[in-house]
Coordinates of C-alpha atoms in Angstrom, one line a residue:
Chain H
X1 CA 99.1 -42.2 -29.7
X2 CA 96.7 -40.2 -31.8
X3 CA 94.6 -37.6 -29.8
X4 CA 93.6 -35.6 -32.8
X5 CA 90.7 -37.1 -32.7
X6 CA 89.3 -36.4 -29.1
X7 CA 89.0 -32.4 -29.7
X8 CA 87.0 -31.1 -25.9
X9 CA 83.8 -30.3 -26.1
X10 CA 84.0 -30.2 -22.0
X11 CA 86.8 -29.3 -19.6
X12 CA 86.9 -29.6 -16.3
X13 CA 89.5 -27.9 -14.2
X14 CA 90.2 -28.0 -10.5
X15 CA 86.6 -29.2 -9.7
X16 CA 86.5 -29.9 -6.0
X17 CA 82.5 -30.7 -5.2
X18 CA 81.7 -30.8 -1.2
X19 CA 78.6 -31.7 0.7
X20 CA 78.7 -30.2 3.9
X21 CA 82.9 -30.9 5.0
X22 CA 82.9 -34.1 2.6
X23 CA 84.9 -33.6 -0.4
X24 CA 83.3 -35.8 -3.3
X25 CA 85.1 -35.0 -6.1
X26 CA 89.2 -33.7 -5.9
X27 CA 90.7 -31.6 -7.9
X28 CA 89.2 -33.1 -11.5
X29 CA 91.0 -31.8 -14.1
X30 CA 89.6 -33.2 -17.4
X31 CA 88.9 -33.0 -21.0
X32 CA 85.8 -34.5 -22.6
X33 CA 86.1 -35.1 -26.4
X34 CA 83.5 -33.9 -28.9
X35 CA 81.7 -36.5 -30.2
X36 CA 83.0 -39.4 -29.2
X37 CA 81.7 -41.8 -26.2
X38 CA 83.4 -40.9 -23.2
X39 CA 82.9 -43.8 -20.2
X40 CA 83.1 -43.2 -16.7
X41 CA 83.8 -46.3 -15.0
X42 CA 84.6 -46.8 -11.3
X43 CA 82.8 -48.5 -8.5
X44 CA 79.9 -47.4 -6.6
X45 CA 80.2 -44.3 -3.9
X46 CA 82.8 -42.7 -6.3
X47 CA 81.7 -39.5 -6.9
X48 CA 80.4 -40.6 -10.5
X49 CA 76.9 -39.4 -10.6
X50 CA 78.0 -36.1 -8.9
X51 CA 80.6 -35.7 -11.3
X52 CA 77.4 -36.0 -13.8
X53 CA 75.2 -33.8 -12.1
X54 CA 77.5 -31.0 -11.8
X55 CA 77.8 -31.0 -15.3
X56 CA 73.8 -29.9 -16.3
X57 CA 74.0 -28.3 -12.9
X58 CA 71.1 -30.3 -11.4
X59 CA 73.4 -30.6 -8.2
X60 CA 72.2 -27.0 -7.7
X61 CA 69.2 -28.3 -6.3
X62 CA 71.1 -30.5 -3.7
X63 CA 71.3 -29.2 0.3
X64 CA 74.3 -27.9 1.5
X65 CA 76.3 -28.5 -1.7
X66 CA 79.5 -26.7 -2.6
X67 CA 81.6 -26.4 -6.0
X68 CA 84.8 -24.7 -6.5
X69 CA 86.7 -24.5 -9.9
X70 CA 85.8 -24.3 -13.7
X71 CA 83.5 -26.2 -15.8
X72 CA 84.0 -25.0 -19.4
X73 CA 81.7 -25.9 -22.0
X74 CA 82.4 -24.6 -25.6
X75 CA 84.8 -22.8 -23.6
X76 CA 82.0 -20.9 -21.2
X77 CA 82.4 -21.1 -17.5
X78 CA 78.7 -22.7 -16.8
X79 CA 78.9 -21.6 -13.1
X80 CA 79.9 -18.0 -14.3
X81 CA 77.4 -15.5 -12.1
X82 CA 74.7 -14.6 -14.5
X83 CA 74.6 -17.6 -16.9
X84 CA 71.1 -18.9 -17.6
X85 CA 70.7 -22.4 -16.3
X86 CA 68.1 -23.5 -18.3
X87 CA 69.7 -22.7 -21.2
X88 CA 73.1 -25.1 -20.2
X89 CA 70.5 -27.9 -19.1
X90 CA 68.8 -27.5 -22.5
X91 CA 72.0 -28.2 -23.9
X92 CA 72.1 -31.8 -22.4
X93 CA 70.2 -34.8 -22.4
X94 CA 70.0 -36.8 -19.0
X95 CA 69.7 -40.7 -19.2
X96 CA 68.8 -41.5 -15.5
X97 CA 69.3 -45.0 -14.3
X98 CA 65.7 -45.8 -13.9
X99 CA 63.8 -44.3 -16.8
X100 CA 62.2 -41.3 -15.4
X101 CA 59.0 -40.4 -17.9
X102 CA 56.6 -37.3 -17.6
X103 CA 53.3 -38.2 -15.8
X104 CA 51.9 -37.7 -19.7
X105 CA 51.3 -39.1 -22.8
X106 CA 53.8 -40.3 -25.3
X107 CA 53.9 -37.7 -27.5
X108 CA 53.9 -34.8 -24.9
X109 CA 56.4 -36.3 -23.1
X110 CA 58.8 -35.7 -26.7
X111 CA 57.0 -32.6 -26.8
X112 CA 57.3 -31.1 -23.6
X113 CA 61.0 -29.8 -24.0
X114 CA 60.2 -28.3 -27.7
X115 CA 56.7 -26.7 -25.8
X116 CA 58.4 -25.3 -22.8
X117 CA 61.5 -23.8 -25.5
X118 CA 58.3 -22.1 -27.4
X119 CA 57.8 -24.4 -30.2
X120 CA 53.7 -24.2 -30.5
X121 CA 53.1 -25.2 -34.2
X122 CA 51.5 -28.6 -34.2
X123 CA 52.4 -29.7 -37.8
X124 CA 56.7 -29.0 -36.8
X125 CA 55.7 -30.7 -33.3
X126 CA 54.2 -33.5 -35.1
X127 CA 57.2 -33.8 -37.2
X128 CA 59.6 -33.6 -34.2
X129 CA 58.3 -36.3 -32.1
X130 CA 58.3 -39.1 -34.9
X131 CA 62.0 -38.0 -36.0
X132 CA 63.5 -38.6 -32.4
X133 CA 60.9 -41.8 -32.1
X134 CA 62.4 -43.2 -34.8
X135 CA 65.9 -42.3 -33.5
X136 CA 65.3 -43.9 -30.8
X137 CA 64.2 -46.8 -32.1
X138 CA 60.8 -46.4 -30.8
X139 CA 58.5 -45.3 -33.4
X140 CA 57.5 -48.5 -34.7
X141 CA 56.5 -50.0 -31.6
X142 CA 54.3 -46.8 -30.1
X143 CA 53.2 -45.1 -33.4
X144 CA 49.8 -46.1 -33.1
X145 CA 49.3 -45.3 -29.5
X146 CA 51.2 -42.1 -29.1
X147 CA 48.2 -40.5 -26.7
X148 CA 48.7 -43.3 -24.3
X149 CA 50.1 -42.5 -20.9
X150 CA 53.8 -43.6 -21.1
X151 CA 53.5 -45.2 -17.8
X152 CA 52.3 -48.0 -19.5
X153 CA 55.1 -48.7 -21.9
X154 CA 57.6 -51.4 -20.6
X155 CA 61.1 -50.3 -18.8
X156 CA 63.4 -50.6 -22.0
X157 CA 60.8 -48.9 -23.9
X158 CA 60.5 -46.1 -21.4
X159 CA 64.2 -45.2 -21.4
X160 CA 64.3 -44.5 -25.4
X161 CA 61.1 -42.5 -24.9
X162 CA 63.6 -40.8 -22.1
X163 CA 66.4 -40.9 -24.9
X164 CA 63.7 -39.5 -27.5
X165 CA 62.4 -36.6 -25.1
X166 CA 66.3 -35.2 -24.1
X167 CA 66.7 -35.2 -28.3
X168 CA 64.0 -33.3 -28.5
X169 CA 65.4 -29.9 -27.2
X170 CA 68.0 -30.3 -29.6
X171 CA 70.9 -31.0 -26.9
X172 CA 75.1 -30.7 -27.7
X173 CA 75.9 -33.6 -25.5
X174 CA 74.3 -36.8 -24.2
X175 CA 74.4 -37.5 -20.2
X176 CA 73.7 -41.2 -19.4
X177 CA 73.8 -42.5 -15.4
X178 CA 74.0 -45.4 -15.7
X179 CA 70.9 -45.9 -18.1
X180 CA 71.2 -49.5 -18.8
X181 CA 71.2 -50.7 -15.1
X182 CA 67.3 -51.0 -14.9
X183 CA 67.0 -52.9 -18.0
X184 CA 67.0 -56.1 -19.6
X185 CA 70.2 -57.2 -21.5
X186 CA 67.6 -57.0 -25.0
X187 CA 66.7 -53.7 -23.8
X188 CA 70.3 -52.5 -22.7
X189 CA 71.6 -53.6 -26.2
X190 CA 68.8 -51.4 -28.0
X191 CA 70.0 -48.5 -25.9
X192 CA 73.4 -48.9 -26.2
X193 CA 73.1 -49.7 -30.0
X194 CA 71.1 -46.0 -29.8
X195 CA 74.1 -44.5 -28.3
X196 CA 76.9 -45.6 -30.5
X197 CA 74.7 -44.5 -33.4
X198 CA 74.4 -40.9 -31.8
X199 CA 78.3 -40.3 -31.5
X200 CA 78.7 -38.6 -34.7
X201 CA 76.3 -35.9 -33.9
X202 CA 76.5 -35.7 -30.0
X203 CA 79.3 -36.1 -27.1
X204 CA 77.9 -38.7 -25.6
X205 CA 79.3 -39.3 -21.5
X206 CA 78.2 -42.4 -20.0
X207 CA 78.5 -43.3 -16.2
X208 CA 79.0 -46.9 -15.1
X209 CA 79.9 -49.8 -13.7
X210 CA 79.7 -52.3 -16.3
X211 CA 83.3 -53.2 -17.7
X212 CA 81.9 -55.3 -20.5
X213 CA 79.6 -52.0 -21.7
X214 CA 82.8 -49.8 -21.3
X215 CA 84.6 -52.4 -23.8
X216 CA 81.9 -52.4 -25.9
X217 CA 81.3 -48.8 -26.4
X218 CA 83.7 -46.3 -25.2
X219 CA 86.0 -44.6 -27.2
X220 CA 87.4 -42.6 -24.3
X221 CA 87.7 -43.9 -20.8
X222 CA 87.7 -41.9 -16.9
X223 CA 88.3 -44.1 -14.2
X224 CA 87.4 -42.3 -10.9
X225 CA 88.5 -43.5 -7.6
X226 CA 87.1 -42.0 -4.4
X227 CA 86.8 -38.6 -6.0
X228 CA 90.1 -38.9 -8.1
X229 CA 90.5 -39.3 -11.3
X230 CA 93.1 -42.3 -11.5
X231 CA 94.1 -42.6 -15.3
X232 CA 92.1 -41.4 -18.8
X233 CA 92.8 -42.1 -22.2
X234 CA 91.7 -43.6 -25.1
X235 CA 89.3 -47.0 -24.5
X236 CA 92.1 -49.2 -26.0
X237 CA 94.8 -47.5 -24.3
X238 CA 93.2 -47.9 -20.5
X239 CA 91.4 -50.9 -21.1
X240 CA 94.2 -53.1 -22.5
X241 CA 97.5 -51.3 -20.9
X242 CA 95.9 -49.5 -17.9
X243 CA 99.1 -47.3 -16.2
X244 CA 98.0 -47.0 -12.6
X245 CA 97.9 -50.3 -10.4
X246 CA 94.3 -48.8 -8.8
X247 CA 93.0 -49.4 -12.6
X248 CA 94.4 -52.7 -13.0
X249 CA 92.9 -53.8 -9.9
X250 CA 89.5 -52.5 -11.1
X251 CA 90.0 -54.0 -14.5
X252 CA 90.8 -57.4 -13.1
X253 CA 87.5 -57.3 -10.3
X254 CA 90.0 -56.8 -7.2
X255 CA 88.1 -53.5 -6.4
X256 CA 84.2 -53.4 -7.3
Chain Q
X1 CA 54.9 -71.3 19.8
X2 CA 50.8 -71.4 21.1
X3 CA 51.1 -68.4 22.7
X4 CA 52.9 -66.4 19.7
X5 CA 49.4 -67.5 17.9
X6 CA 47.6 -66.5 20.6
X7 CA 48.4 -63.0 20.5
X8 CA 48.1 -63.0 17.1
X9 CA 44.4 -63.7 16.8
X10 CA 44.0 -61.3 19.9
X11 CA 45.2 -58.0 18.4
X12 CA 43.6 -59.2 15.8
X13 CA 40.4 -59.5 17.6
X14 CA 41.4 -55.6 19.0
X15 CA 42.0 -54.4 15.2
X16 CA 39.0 -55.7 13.9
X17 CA 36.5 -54.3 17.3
X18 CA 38.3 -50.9 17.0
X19 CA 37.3 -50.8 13.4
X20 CA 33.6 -52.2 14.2
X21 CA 32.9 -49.1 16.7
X22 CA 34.2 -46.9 14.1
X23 CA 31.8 -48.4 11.7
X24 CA 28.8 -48.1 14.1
X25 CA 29.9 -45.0 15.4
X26 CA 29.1 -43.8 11.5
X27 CA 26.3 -46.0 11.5
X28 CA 24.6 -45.0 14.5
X29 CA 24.8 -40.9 13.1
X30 CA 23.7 -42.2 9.6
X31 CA 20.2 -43.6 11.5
X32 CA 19.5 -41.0 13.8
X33 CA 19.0 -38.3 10.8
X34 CA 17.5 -40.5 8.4
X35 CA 15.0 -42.2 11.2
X36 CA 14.2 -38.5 12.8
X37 CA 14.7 -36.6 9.2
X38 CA 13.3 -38.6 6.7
X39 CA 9.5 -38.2 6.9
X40 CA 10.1 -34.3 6.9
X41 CA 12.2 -35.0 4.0
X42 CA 10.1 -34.0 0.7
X43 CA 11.0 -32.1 -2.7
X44 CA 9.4 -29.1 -1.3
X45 CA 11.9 -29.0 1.0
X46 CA 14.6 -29.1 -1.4
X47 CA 13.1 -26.6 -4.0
X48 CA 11.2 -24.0 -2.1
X49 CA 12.2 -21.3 0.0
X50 CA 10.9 -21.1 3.6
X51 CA 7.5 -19.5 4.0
X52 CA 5.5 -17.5 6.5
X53 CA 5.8 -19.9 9.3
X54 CA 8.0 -22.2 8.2
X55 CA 9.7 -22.3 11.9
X56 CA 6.3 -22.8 13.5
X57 CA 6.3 -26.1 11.1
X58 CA 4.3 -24.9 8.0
X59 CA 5.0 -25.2 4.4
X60 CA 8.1 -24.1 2.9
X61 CA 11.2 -25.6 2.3
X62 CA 15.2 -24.5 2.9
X63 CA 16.6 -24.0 -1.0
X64 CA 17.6 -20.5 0.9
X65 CA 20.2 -22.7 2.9
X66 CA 21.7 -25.1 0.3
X67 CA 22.2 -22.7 -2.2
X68 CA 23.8 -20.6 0.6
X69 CA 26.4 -23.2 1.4
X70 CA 26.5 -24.2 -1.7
X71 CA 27.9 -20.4 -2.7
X72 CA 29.6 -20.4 0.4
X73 CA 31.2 -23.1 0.9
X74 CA 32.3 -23.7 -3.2
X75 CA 33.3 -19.6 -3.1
X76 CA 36.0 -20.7 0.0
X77 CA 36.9 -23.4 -1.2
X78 CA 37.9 -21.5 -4.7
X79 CA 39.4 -18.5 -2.7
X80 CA 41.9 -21.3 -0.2
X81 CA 42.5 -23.3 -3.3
X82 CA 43.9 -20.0 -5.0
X83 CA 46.1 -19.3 -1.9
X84 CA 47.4 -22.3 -0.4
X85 CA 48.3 -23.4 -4.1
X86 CA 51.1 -20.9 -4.5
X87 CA 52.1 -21.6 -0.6
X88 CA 52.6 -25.3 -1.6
X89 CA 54.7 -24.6 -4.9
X90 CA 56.6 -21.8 -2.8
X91 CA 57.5 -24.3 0.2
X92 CA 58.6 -27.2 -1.5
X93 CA 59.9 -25.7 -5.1
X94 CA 61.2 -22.2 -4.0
X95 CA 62.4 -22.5 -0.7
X96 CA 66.0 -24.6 0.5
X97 CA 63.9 -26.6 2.4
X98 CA 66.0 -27.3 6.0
X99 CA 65.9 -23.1 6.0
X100 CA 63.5 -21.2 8.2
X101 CA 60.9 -19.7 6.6
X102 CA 59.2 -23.2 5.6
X103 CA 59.6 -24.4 8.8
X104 CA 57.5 -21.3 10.4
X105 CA 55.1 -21.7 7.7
X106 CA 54.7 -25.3 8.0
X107 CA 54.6 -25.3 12.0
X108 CA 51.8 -21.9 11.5
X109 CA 49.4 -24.4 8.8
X110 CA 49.8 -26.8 11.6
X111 CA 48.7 -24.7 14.1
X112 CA 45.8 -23.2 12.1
X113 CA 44.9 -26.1 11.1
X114 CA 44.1 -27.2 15.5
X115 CA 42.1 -23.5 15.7
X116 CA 38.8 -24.4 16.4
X117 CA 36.6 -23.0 13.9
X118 CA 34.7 -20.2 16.2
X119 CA 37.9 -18.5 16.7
X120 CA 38.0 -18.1 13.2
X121 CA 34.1 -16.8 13.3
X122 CA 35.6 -14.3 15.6
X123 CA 38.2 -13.2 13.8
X124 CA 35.7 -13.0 10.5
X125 CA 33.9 -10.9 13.3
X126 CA 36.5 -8.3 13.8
X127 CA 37.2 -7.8 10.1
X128 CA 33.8 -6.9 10.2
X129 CA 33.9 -4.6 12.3
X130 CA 37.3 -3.2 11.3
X131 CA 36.1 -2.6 7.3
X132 CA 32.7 -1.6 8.7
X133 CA 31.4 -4.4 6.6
X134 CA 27.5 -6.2 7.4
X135 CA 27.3 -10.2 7.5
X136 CA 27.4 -10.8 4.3
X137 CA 28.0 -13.8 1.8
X138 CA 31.9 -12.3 1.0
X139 CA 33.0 -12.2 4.9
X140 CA 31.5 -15.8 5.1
X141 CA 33.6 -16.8 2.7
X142 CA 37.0 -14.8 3.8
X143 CA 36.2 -16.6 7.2
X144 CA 35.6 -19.8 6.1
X145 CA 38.5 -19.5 3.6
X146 CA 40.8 -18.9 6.7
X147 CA 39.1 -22.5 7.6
X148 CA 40.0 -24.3 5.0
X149 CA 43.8 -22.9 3.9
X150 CA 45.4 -24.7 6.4
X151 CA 43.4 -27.4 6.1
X152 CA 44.3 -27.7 2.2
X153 CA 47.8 -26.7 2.3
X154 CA 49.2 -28.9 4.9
X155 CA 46.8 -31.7 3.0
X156 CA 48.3 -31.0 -0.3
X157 CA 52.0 -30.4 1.0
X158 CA 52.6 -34.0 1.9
X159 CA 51.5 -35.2 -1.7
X160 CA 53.9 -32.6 -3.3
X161 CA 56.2 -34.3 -0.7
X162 CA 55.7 -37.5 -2.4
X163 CA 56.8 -36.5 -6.1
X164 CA 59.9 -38.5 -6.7
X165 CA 63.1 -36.4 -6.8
X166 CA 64.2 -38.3 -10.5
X167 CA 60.3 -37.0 -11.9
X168 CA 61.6 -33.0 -10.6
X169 CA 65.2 -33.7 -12.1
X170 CA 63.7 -35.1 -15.6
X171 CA 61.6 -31.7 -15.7
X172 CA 64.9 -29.4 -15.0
X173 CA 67.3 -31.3 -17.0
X174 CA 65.1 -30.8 -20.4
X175 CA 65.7 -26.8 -19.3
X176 CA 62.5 -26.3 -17.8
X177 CA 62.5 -24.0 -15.1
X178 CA 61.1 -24.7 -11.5
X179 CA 57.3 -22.7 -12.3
X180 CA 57.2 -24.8 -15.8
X181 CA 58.2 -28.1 -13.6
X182 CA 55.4 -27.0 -10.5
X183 CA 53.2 -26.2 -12.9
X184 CA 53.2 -28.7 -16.0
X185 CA 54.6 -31.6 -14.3
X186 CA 54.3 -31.5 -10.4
X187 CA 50.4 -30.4 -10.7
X188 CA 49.7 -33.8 -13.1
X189 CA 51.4 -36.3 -11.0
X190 CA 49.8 -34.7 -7.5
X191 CA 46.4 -33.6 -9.3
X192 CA 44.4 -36.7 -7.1
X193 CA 46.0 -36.0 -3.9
X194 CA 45.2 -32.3 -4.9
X195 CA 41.6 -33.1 -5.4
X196 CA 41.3 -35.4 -2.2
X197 CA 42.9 -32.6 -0.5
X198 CA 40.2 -29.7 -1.9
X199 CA 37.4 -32.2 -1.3
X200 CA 38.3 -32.3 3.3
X201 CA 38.7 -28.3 2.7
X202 CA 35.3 -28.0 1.1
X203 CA 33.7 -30.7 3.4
X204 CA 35.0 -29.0 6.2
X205 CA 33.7 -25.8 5.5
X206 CA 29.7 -26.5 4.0
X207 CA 29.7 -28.5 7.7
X208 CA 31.0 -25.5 9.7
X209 CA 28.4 -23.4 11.8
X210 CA 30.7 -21.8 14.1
X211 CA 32.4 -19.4 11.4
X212 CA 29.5 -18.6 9.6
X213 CA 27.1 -17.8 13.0
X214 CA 29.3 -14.5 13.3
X215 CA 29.8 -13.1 9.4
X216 CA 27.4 -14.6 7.2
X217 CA 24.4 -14.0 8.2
X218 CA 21.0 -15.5 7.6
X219 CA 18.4 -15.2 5.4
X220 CA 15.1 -16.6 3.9
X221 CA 15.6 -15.5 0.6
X222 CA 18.5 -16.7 -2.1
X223 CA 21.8 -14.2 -2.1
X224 CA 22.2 -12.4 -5.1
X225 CA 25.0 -10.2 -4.2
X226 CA 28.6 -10.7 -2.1
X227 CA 27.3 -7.8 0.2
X228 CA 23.8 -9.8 1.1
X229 CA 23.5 -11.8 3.8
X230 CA 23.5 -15.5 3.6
X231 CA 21.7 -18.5 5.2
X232 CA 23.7 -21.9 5.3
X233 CA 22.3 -25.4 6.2
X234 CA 24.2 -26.2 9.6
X235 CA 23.1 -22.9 11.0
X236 CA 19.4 -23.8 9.6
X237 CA 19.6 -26.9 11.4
X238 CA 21.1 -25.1 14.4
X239 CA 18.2 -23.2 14.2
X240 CA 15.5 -25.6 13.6
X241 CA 16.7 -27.8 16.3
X242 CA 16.6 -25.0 18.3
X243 CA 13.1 -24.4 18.3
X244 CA 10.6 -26.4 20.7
X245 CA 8.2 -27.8 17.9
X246 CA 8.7 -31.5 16.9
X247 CA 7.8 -30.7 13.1
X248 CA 10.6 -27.5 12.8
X249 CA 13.0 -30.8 14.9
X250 CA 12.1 -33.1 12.0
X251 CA 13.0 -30.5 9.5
X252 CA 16.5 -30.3 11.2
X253 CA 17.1 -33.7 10.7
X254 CA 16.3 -33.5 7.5
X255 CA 18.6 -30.9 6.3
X256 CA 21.1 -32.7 8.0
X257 CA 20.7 -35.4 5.4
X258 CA 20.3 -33.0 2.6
X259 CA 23.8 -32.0 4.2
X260 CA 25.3 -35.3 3.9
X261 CA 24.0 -36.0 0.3
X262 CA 25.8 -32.7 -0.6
X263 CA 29.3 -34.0 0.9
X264 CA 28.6 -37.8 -0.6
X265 CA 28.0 -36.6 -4.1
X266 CA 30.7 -33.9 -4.3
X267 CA 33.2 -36.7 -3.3
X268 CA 32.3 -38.9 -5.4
X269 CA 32.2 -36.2 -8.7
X270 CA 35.9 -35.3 -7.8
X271 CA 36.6 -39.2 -7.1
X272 CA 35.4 -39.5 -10.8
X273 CA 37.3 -36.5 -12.1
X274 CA 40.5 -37.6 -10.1
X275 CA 40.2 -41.0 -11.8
X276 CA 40.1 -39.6 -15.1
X277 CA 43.0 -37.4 -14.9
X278 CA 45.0 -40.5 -13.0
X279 CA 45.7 -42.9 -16.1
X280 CA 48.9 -40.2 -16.4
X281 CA 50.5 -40.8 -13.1
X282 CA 54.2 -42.4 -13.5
X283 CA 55.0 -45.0 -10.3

């Protein structure tokens, strides 16, 4: 088996996440490769999100939450006293599972990250928001209407403008929860179609529970099982000759 | 199967009655001032100060008292908006929110917010005293600022309540930090509720007599200065209706139109602005 390829970019080691006396997440130990698409499949109530949200640290902000162990990323301990937050969210994207966009237009919803970083220069903001339109695959379709509010753009449409706004601030790594589940399969194909298309710049770590998206995109695979990570490896390797019988279950719909 | 109809159409017959009194209720006040105030009603009235003899029912008019609560009421409302702003962003962006301190502060606003409205005049009354100030325009609007704080910040609390969780976590995860959320995001998506919320604090206080008998003041003339005295349209209709002439009575009633015109055309300005600033809002 070769893992040359799947270099970390994360590592997680003996992450143990509690709200309140409930332990969400045991001991996760864990190496995410650098850009590649690493999936996290498992079925709902697992701990996936939260394993997400600790990562960019937005389960901070959550009551009565408690994290023990190391999250490394390009080797720095992100919950090290001292280290600025905004600074290690900046250096992730977050897909949410219903497209979340700014109470704004179009183009200050790309622009907002870049504004809020400094960036006040209107011609290099100009240039910004139609390079990651058009990665996103959205600059064709809103180009001409770019100071309407981006309420008013459809669902699929909204979650590359999401896509579009995270790329903005320039990130290392690409968080998606689940970003497909809102949309339609035309839409989930554009997004996922964005995705694979961004591996070769950006670790890209997606959370969910579609096995057919997993088989279509991951190059790396975490199944996660009440809080335990079961089995990782390699897509091909987990997918087609998965070790544990928990992931074999999961693989063949026993456990959803 | 009859009977499940039945009471159907009767608490139906209770909703709609309940809402009819309301509607009268309104009705019934709406009449009353315009019947007994609109003959008085005249644009002397509006733009000319009261002179000699103006309470014994000669000429003059009562531009003294709108522009008074006019300054008044727009200088508290400016003031409370400037305070209980930073109280809201504090309490729900700054604070873990099952600890104490928002509690106390949220069961205080609530308290405040019952105080009836001489109590306040009073206190206004004892800061006088205490900073050996006069009635003047600047203690009627610290007193009716006191007014209006609770009023707005509990009003504009529950709309900062409302912002979805996934709007707050879009903000963060971009590496914004909680002031750049509060204040770039939050402040668009709430900006209607904020202005619904600024409009019952300013209604509030350009209709309040009670805190302004004590620490404004009154005057004929228009208030130049913070440290003049200030008249105010309920306390001239408080006065007016005070006096035993019919004309001075009619004159009441017709500031209490005037009064009413003020609230309905503030409302529906800031319903306009709100509007405008609304095409943005996200669910």
């Amino acid at each position: 088996m070769n893992l040359a390829r799947f270099r970390p970019h994360i590592s997680l080691k003996n992450l143990n996440v509690y709200y309140g006396n409930l332990r969400v997440l045991k001991d996760i130990t864990l190496d995410i490769p650098d850009r590649q698409i690493t999936v996290i499949l498992g079925p709902s109530g697992c701990g996936k999100t939260t394993l997400l949200k600790t990562l960019n640290r937005l389960l901070d902000f959550v009551e009565g939450v408690r994290i023990e162990g190391q999250v490394l990323v390009d080797g720095e301990d992100i919950y090290a006293p001292g280290i600025e937050v905004t600074r290690i969210r900046k250096k992730m994207g977050l897909l949410s599972q219903r497209p979340q966009v700014l109470p704004m237009s179009i183009y200050d919803n790309v622009a907002y990250g870049p504004r809020i970083h400094g960036l006040k220069d209107k011609k290099k903001l100009d240039e910004l928001v139609e390079r990651y339109l058009r990665i996103a695959g959205l600059w064709d379709e809103v180009k001409d209407r770019l100071r309407e509010p981006a309420g008013r753009l459809s669902l699929g449409q909204q979650q590359r403008l999401c896509l579009a706004r995270g790329l903005a601030v320039e990130p290392e790594i690409i968080l998606g929860d689940e970003p497909t589940s809102a949309l339609d399969p035309q839409s989930s194909q554009n997004v996922e179609r964005c995705l694979v298309s961004l591996k070769s710049q950006y670790t890209v770590l997606l959370v969910t529970h579609i096995l057919r998206q997993a088989r279509r995109i991951a190059d790396y695979i975490v199944f996660l099982y009440l809080g335990e990570i079961v089995e990782h490896g390699p897509a091909e390797q987990v997918l087609n000759n998965p070790l544990d019988p928990r992931t074999k279950a999961y693989l063949s719909g026993e456990i959803s | 199967m009859k009977w499940r109809y039945l009471e159907e159409k009767v608490f139906q017959g209770l909703m709609i009655a309940a809402t009819l009194l309301a509607a009268l209720v309104l009705l019934i006040i709406l009449g009353t001032i315009l019947f007994k105030g609109a003959k008085a009603l005249s644009l002397e009235m509006l733009f000319r100060l009261p002179k000699g003899g103006y309470y014994l029912g000669r000429e003059g008019g009562i531009l003294n008292a709108i522009v008074g609560s006019l300054q008044l009421a727009g200088g508290a409302t400016l003031l409370a908006l400037t305070i209980s702003l930073p109280i809201v962003f504090y309490l729900n962006y700054f604070t873990r929110p099952r600890s104490l301190w928002p509690i106390i502060t949220r069961f205080s606003l609530d308290v405040l917010w019952g105080v009836p409205s001489i109590v306040y005049g009073a206190f206004g009354f004892l800061l006088m005293t205490w900073l050996d100030l006069k009635a003047s325009l600047l203690l009627g609007i610290i007193t009716l600022a006191f007014l209006e704080i609770p009023i707005m910040g509990r009003a504009m609390d529950e709309v900062f309540k409302l912002v979805p969780r996934d709007l707050l976590d879009a903000s963060f995860s971009l590496g914004a930090t909680r002031w750049e959320t509060a204040w770039k995001v939050v402040l668009r998506q709430t900006l209607p509720g904020i202005v619904t919320a600024i409009l019952i604090a300013f209604g509030r206080a350009i209709g309040d007599a009670a805190s302004v008998l004590l620490t404004a003041g009154y005057t004929d003339n228009l208030t130049t200065s913070l440290f003049q005295p200030v008249a105010s349209l309920p306390l001239a209709i408080f006065f007016q209706l005070g006096t035993p002439y019919p004309e001075v009575q009619q004159r009441a009633y017709a500031a209490a139109i005037i009064l009413t015109l003020i609230i309905l055309a503030v409302s529906f300005v800031s319903r306009r602005i709100a509007r405008h600033y609304s095409r943005h809002l996200v669910l």
